[in-house]
PDB file of C-alpha atoms in Angstrom:
ATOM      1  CA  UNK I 269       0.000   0.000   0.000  1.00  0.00           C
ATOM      2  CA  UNK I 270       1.363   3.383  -0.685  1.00  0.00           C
ATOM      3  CA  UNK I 271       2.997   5.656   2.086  1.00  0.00           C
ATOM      4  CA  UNK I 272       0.888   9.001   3.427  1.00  0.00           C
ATOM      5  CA  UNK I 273       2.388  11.781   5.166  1.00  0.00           C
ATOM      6  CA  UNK I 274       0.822  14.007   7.144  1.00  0.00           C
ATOM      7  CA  UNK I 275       1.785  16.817   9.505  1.00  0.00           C
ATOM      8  CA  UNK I 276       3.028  15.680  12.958  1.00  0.00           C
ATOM      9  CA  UNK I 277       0.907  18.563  15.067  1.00  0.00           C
ATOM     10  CA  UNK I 278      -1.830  21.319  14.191  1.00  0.00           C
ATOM     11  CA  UNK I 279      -4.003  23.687  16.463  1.00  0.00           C
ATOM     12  CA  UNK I 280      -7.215  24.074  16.072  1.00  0.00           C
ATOM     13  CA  UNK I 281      -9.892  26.778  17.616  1.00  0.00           C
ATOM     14  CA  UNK I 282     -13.115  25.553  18.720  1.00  0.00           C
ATOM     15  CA  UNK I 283     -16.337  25.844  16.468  1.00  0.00           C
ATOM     16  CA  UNK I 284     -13.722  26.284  13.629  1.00  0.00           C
ATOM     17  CA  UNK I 285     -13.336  23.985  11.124  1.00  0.00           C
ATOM     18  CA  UNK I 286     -10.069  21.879  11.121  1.00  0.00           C
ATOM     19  CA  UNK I 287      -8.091  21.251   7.593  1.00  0.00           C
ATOM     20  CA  UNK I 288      -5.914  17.744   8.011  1.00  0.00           C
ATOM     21  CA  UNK I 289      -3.802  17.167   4.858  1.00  0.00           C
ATOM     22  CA  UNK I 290      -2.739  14.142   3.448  1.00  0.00           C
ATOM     23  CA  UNK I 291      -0.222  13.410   0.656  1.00  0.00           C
ATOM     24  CA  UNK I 292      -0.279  10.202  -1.252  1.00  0.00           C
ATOM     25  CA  UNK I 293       1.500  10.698  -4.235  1.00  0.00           C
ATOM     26  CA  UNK I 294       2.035   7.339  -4.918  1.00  0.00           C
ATOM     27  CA  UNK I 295      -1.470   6.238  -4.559  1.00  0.00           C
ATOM     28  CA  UNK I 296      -2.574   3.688  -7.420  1.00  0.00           C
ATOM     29  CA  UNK I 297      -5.560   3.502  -8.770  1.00  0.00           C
ATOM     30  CA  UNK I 298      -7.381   0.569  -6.463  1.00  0.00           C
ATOM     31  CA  UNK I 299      -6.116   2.293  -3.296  1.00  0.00           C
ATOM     32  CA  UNK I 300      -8.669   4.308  -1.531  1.00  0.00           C
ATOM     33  CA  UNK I 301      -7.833   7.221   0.918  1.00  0.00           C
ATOM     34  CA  UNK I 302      -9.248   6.013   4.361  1.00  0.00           C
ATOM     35  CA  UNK I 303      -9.250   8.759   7.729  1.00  0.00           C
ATOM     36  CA  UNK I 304      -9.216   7.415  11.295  1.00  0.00           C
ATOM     37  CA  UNK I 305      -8.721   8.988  14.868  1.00  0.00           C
ATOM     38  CA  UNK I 306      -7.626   8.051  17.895  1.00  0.00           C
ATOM     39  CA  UNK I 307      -8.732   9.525  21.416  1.00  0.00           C
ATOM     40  CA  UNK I 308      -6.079   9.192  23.506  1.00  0.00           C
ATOM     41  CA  UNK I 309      -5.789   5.383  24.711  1.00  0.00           C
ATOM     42  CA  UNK I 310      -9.365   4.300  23.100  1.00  0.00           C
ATOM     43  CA  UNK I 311      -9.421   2.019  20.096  1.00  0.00           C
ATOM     44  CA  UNK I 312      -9.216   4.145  16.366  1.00  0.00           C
ATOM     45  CA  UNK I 313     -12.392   5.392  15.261  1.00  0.00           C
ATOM     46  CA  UNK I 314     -13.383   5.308  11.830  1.00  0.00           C
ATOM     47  CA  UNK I 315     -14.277   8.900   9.968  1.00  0.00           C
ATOM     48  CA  UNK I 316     -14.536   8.525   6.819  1.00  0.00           C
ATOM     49  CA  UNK I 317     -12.708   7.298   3.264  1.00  0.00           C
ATOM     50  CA  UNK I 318     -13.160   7.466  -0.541  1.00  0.00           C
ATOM     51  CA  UNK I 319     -11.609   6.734  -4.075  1.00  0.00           C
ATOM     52  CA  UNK I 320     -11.871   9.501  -6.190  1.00  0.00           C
ATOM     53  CA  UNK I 321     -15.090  11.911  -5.268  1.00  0.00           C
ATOM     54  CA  UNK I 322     -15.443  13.804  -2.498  1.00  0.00           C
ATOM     55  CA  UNK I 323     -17.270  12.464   0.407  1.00  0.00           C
ATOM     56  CA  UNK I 324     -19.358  13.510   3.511  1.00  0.00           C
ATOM     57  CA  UNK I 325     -20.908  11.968   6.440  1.00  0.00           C
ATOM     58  CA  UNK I 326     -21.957  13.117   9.742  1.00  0.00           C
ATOM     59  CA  UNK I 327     -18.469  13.519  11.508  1.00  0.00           C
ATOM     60  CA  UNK I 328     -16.517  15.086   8.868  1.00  0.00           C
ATOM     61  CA  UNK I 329     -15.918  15.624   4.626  1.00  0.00           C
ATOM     62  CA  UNK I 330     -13.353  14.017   2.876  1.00  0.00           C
ATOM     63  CA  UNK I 331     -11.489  16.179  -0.390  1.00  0.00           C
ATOM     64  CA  UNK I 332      -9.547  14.153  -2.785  1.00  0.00           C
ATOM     65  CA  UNK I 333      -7.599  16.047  -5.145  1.00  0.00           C
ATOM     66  CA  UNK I 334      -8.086  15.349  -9.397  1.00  0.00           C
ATOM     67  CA  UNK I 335      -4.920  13.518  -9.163  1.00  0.00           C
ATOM     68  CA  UNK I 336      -5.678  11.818  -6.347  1.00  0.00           C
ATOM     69  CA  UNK I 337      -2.133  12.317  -4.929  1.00  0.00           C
ATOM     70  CA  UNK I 338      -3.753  13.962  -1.626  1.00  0.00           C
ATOM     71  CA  UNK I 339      -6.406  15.203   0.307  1.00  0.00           C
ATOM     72  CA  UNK I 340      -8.217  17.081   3.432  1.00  0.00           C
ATOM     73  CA  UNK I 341      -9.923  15.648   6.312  1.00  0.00           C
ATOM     74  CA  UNK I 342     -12.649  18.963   6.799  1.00  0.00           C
ATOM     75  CA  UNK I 343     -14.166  18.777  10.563  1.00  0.00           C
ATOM     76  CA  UNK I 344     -16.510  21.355  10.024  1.00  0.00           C
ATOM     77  CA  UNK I 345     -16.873  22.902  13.754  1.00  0.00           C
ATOM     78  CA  UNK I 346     -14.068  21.560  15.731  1.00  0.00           C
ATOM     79  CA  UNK I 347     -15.028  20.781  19.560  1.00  0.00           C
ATOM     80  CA  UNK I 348     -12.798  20.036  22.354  1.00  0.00           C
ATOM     81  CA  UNK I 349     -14.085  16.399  21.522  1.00  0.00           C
ATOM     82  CA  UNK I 350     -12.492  16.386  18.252  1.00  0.00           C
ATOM     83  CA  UNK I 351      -8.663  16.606  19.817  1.00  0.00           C
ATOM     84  CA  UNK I 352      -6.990  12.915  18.671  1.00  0.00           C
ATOM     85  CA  UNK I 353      -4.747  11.578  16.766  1.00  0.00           C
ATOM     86  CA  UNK I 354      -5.889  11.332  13.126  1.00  0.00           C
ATOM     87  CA  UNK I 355      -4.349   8.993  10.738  1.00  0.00           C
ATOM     88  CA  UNK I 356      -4.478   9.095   7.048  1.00  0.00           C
ATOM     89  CA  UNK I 357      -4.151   5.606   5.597  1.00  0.00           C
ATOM     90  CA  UNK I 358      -3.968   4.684   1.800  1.00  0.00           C
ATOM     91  CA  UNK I 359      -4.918   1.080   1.120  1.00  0.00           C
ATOM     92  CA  UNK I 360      -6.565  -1.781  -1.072  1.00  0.00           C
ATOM     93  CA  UNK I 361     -10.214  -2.711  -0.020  1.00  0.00           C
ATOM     94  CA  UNK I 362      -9.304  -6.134   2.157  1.00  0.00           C
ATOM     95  CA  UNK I 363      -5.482  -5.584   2.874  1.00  0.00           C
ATOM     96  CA  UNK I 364      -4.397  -5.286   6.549  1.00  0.00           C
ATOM     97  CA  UNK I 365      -4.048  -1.463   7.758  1.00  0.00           C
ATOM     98  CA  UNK I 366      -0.868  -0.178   8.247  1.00  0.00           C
ATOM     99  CA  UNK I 367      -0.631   3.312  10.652  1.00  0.00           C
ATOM    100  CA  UNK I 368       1.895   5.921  10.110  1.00  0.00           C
ATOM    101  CA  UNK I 369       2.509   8.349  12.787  1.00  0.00           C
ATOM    102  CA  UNK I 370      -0.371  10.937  12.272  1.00  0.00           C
ATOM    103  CA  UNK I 371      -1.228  14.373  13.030  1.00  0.00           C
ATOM    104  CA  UNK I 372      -1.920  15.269  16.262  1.00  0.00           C
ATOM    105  CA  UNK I 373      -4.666  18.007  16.385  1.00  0.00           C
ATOM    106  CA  UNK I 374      -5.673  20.083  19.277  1.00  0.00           C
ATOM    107  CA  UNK I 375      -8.772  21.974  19.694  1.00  0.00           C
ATOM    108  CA  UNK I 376      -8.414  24.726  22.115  1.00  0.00           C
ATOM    109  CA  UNK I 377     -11.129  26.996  23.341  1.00  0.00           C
TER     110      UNK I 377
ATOM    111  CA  UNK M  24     -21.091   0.655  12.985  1.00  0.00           C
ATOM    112  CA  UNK M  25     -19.696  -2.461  13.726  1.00  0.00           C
ATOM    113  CA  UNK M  26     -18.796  -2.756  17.129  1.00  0.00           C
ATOM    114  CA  UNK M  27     -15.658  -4.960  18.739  1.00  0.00           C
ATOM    115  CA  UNK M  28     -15.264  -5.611  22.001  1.00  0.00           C
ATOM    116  CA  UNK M  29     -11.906  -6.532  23.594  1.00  0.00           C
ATOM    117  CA  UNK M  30     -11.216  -7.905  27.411  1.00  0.00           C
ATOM    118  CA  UNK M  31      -9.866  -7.268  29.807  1.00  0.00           C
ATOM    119  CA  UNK M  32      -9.544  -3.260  29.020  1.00  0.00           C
ATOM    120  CA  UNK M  33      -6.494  -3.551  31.138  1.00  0.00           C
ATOM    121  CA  UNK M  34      -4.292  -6.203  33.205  1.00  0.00           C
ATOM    122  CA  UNK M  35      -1.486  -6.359  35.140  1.00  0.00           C
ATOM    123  CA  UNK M  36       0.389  -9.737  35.392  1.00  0.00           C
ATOM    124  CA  UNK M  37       3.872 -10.383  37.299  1.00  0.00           C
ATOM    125  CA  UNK M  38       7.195 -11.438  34.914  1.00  0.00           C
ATOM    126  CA  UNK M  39       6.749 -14.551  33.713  1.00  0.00           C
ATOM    127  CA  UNK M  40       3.110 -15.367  33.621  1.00  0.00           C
ATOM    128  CA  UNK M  41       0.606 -15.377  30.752  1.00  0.00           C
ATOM    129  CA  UNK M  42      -2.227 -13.395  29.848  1.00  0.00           C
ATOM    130  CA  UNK M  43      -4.557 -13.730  27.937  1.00  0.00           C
ATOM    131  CA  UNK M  44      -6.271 -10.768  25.814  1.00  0.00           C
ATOM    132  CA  UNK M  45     -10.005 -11.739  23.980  1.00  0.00           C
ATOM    133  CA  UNK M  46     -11.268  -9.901  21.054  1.00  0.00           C
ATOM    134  CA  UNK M  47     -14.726 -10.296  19.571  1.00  0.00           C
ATOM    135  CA  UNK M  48     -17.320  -8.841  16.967  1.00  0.00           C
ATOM    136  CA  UNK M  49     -20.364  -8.537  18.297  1.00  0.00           C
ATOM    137  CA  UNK M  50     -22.469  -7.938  15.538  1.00  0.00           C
ATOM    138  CA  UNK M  51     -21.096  -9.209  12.777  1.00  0.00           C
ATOM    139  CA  UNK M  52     -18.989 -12.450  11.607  1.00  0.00           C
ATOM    140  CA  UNK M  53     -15.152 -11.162  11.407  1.00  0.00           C
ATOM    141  CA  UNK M  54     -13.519 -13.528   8.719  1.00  0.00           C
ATOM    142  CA  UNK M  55     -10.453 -11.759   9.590  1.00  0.00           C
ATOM    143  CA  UNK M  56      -9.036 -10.378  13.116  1.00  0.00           C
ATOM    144  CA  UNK M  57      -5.879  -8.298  13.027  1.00  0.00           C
ATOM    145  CA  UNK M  58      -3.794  -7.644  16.259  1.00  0.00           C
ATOM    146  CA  UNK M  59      -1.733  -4.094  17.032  1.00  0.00           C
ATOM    147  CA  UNK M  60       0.492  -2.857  19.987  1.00  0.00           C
ATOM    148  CA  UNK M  61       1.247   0.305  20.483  1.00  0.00           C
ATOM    149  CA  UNK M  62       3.893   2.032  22.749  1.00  0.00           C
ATOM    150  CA  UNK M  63       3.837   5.478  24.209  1.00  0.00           C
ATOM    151  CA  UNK M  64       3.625   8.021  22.215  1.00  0.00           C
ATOM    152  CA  UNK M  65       4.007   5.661  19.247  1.00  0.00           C
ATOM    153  CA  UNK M  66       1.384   4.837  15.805  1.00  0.00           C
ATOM    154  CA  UNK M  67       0.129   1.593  16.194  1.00  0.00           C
ATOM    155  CA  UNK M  68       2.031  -1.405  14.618  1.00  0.00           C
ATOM    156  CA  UNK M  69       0.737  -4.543  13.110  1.00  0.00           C
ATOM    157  CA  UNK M  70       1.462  -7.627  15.106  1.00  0.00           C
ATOM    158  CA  UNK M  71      -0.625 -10.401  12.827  1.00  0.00           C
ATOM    159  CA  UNK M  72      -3.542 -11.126  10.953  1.00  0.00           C
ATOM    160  CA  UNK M  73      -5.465 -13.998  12.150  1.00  0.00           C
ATOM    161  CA  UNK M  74      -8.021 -15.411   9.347  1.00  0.00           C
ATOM    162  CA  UNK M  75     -10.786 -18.398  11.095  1.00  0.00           C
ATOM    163  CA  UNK M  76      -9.842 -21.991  10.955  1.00  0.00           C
ATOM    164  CA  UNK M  77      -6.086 -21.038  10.091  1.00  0.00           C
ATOM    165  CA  UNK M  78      -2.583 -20.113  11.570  1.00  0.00           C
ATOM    166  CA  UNK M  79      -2.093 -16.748  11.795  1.00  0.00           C
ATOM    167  CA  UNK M  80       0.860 -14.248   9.956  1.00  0.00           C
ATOM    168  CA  UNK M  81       2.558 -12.496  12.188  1.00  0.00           C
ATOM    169  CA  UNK M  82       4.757  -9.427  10.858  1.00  0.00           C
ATOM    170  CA  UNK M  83       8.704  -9.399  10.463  1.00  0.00           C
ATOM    171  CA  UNK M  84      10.179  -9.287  14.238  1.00  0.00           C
ATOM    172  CA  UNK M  85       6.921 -10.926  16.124  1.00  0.00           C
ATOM    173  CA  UNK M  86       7.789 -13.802  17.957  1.00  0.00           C
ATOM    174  CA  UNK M  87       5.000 -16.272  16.992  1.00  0.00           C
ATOM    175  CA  UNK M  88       5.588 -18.619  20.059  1.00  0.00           C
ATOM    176  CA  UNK M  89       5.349 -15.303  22.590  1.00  0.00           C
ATOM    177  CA  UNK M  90       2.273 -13.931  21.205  1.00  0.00           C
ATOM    178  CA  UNK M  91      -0.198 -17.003  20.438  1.00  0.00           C
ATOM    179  CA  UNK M  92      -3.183 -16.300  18.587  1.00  0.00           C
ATOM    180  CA  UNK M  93      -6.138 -18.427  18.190  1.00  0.00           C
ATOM    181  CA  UNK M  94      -9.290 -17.812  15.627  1.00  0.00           C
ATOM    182  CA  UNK M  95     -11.199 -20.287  16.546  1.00  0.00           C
ATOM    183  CA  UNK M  96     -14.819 -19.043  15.591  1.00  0.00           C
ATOM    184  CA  UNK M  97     -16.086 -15.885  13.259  1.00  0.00           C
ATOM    185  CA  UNK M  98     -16.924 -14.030  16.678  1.00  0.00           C
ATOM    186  CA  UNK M  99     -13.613 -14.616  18.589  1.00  0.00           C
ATOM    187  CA  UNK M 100     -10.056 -14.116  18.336  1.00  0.00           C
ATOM    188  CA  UNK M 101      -7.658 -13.996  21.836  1.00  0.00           C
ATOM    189  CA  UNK M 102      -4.442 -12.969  21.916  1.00  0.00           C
ATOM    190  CA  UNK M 103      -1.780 -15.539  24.948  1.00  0.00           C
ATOM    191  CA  UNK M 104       1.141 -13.070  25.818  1.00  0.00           C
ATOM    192  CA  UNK M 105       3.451 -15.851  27.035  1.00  0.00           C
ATOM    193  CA  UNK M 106       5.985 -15.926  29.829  1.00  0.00           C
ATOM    194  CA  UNK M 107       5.407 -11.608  29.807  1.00  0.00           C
ATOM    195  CA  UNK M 108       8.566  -9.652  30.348  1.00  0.00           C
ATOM    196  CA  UNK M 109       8.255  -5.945  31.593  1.00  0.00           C
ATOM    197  CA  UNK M 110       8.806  -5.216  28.034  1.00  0.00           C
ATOM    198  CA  UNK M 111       5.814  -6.503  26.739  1.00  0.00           C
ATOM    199  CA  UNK M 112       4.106  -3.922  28.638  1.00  0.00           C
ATOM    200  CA  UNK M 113       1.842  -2.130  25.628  1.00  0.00           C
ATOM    201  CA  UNK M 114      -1.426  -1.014  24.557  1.00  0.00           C
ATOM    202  CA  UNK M 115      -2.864  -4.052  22.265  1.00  0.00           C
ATOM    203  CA  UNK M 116      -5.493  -3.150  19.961  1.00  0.00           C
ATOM    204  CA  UNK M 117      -7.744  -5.748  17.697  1.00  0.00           C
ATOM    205  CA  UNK M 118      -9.514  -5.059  14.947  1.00  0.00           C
ATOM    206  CA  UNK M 119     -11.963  -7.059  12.707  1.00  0.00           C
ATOM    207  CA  UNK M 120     -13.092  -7.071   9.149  1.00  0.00           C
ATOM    208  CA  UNK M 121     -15.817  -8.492   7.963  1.00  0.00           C
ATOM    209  CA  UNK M 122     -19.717  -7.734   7.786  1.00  0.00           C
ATOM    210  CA  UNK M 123     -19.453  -5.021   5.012  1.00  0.00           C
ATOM    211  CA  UNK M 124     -17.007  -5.888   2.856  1.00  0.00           C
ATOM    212  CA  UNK M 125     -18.046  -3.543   0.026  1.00  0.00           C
ATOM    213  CA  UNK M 126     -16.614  -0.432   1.960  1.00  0.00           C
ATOM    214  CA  UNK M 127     -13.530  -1.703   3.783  1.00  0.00           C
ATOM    215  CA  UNK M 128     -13.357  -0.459   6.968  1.00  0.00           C
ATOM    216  CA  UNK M 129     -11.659  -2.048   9.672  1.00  0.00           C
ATOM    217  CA  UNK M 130     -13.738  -1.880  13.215  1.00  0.00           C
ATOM    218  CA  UNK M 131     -11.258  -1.510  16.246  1.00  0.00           C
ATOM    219  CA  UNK M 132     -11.874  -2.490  19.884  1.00  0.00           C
ATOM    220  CA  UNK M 133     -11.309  -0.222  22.460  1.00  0.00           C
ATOM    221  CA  UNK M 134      -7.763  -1.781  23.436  1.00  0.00           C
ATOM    222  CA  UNK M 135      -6.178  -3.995  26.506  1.00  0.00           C
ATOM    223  CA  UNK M 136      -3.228  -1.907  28.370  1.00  0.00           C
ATOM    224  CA  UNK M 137      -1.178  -4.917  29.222  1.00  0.00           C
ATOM    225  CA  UNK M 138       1.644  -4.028  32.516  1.00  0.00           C
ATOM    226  CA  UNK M 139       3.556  -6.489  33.020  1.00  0.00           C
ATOM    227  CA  UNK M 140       5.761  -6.406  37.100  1.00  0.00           C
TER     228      UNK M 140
END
C-alpha cells in the first residue's frame, strides 16, 4: 500500500473547522484514501474514506484532489471532543491497515 | 457501525506469567481479526492477521511462540502473551473485518493496556 504523510501537530480553535492534509503521491488507482482517529488510549475510530469523489458523512468531509495524490480531512466545527490523533491511511479494499505516525490536532477553546 | 469488544480493558500480570487478551465482533462475523500494539507516544504497529480456521501471519520481528493467537470461531479471536517480560508492557489493539465488505473499513476495539511487574 502506498505511504501518506501528514503533519506531525496542528491547532485548532473551537467551532472552527479543522483542515488535516494528506499526501499520497504514490497512490494507485485501487487504493482508496481512508481517515481514522484516535482519542487518547481508546481504540481508532473510523471517519470517513473514498476513491476519487469527495465524500461527507456526519463527523466530517473528505477532499480528494483530481490527481488523487492527496487530500483534506474537513471537521466542520471543531469541539474540544475532536482533539486525537488522526491517521491518514492509503490502502486496497481487504489488505491489513498499516498506521503511520499521524497528526496530532488540538482543539483549544 | 460495527462494534468490537476486547477484554480485559487492562491487566497487570507479574514477569513470567501469561495473559490472555479476547477480542470479539459482536455484531457481525469477522472472517479476519488483526492484532496491534502500540507504545507510548508511538502509531500503532501490526502484530498479525489472524483469518478463522487457520494459523495466523505475524509481521517481520513478532515472535510467533510469545504472542499465540487463536481464531477459533467468526466471533472470537484472543491474543496468549506468554511468559510476559516488563517489556511486553503495551497497549494491544484488535480489529476485525468483515460484515461489510463492500466499503472496507476495519472496526477496532477499544484496546487492553497490558503491565507487566
Amino acid at each position: 500500500d502506498a505511504k501518506t504523510t501528514q503533519p506531525p501537530s496542528m491547532d485548532c480553535a473551537e467551532g472552527r473547522a479543522a483542515n488535516l492534509p494528506c499526501n499520497h503521491s504514490t497512490i494507485s488507482g485501487n487504493e482508496y484514501v481512508y481517515w481514522y482517529r484516535q482519542i487518547h488510549s481508546q481504540g481508532p475510530q473510523y471517519i470517513i474514506h473514498g476513491l476519487k469523489n469527495n465524500e461527507t458523512n456526519e463527523m466530517a468531509s473528505l477532499i480528494i484532489t483530481e490527481d488523487r495524490k492527496s487530500s483534506t480531512l474537513i471537521l466542520p466545527h471543531a469541539t474540544l471532543r475532536d482533539t486525537a490523533v488522526y491517521y491518514c491511511i492509503v490502502r486496497v479494499v481487504g489488505n491489513d491497515m498499516r498506521f503511520g505516525a499521524g497528526t496530532r490536532l488540538t482543539v483549544k477553546p | 457501525g460495527a462494534v468490537v469488544s476486547q477484554h480485559p480493558s487492562w491487566v497487570i500480570c507479574k514477569s513470567g506469567t501469561s495473559v490472555k487478551i479476547e477480542c470479539r465482533s459482536l455484531d457481525f462475523q469477522a472472517t479476519t481479526m488483526f492484532w496491534y500494539r502500540q507504545f507510548p507516544k508511538q502509531s500503532l504497529m501490526l502484530m498479525a492477521t489472524s483469518n478463522e480456521g487457520s494459523k495466523a501471519t505475524y509481521e517481520q520481528g513478532v515472535e510467533k511462540d510469545k504472542f499465540l493467537i487463536n481464531h477459533a470461531s467468526l466471533t472470537l479471536s484472543t491474543l496468549t502473551v506468554t511468559s510476559a517480560h516488563p517489556e511486553d508492557s503495551s497497549f494491544y489493539i484488535c480489529s476485525a473485518r468483515g460484515g461489510q465488505p463492500n466499503t472496507g473499513e476495519l472496526f477496532f476495539g477499544e484496546g487492553s493496556r497490558l503491565t507487566v511487574l
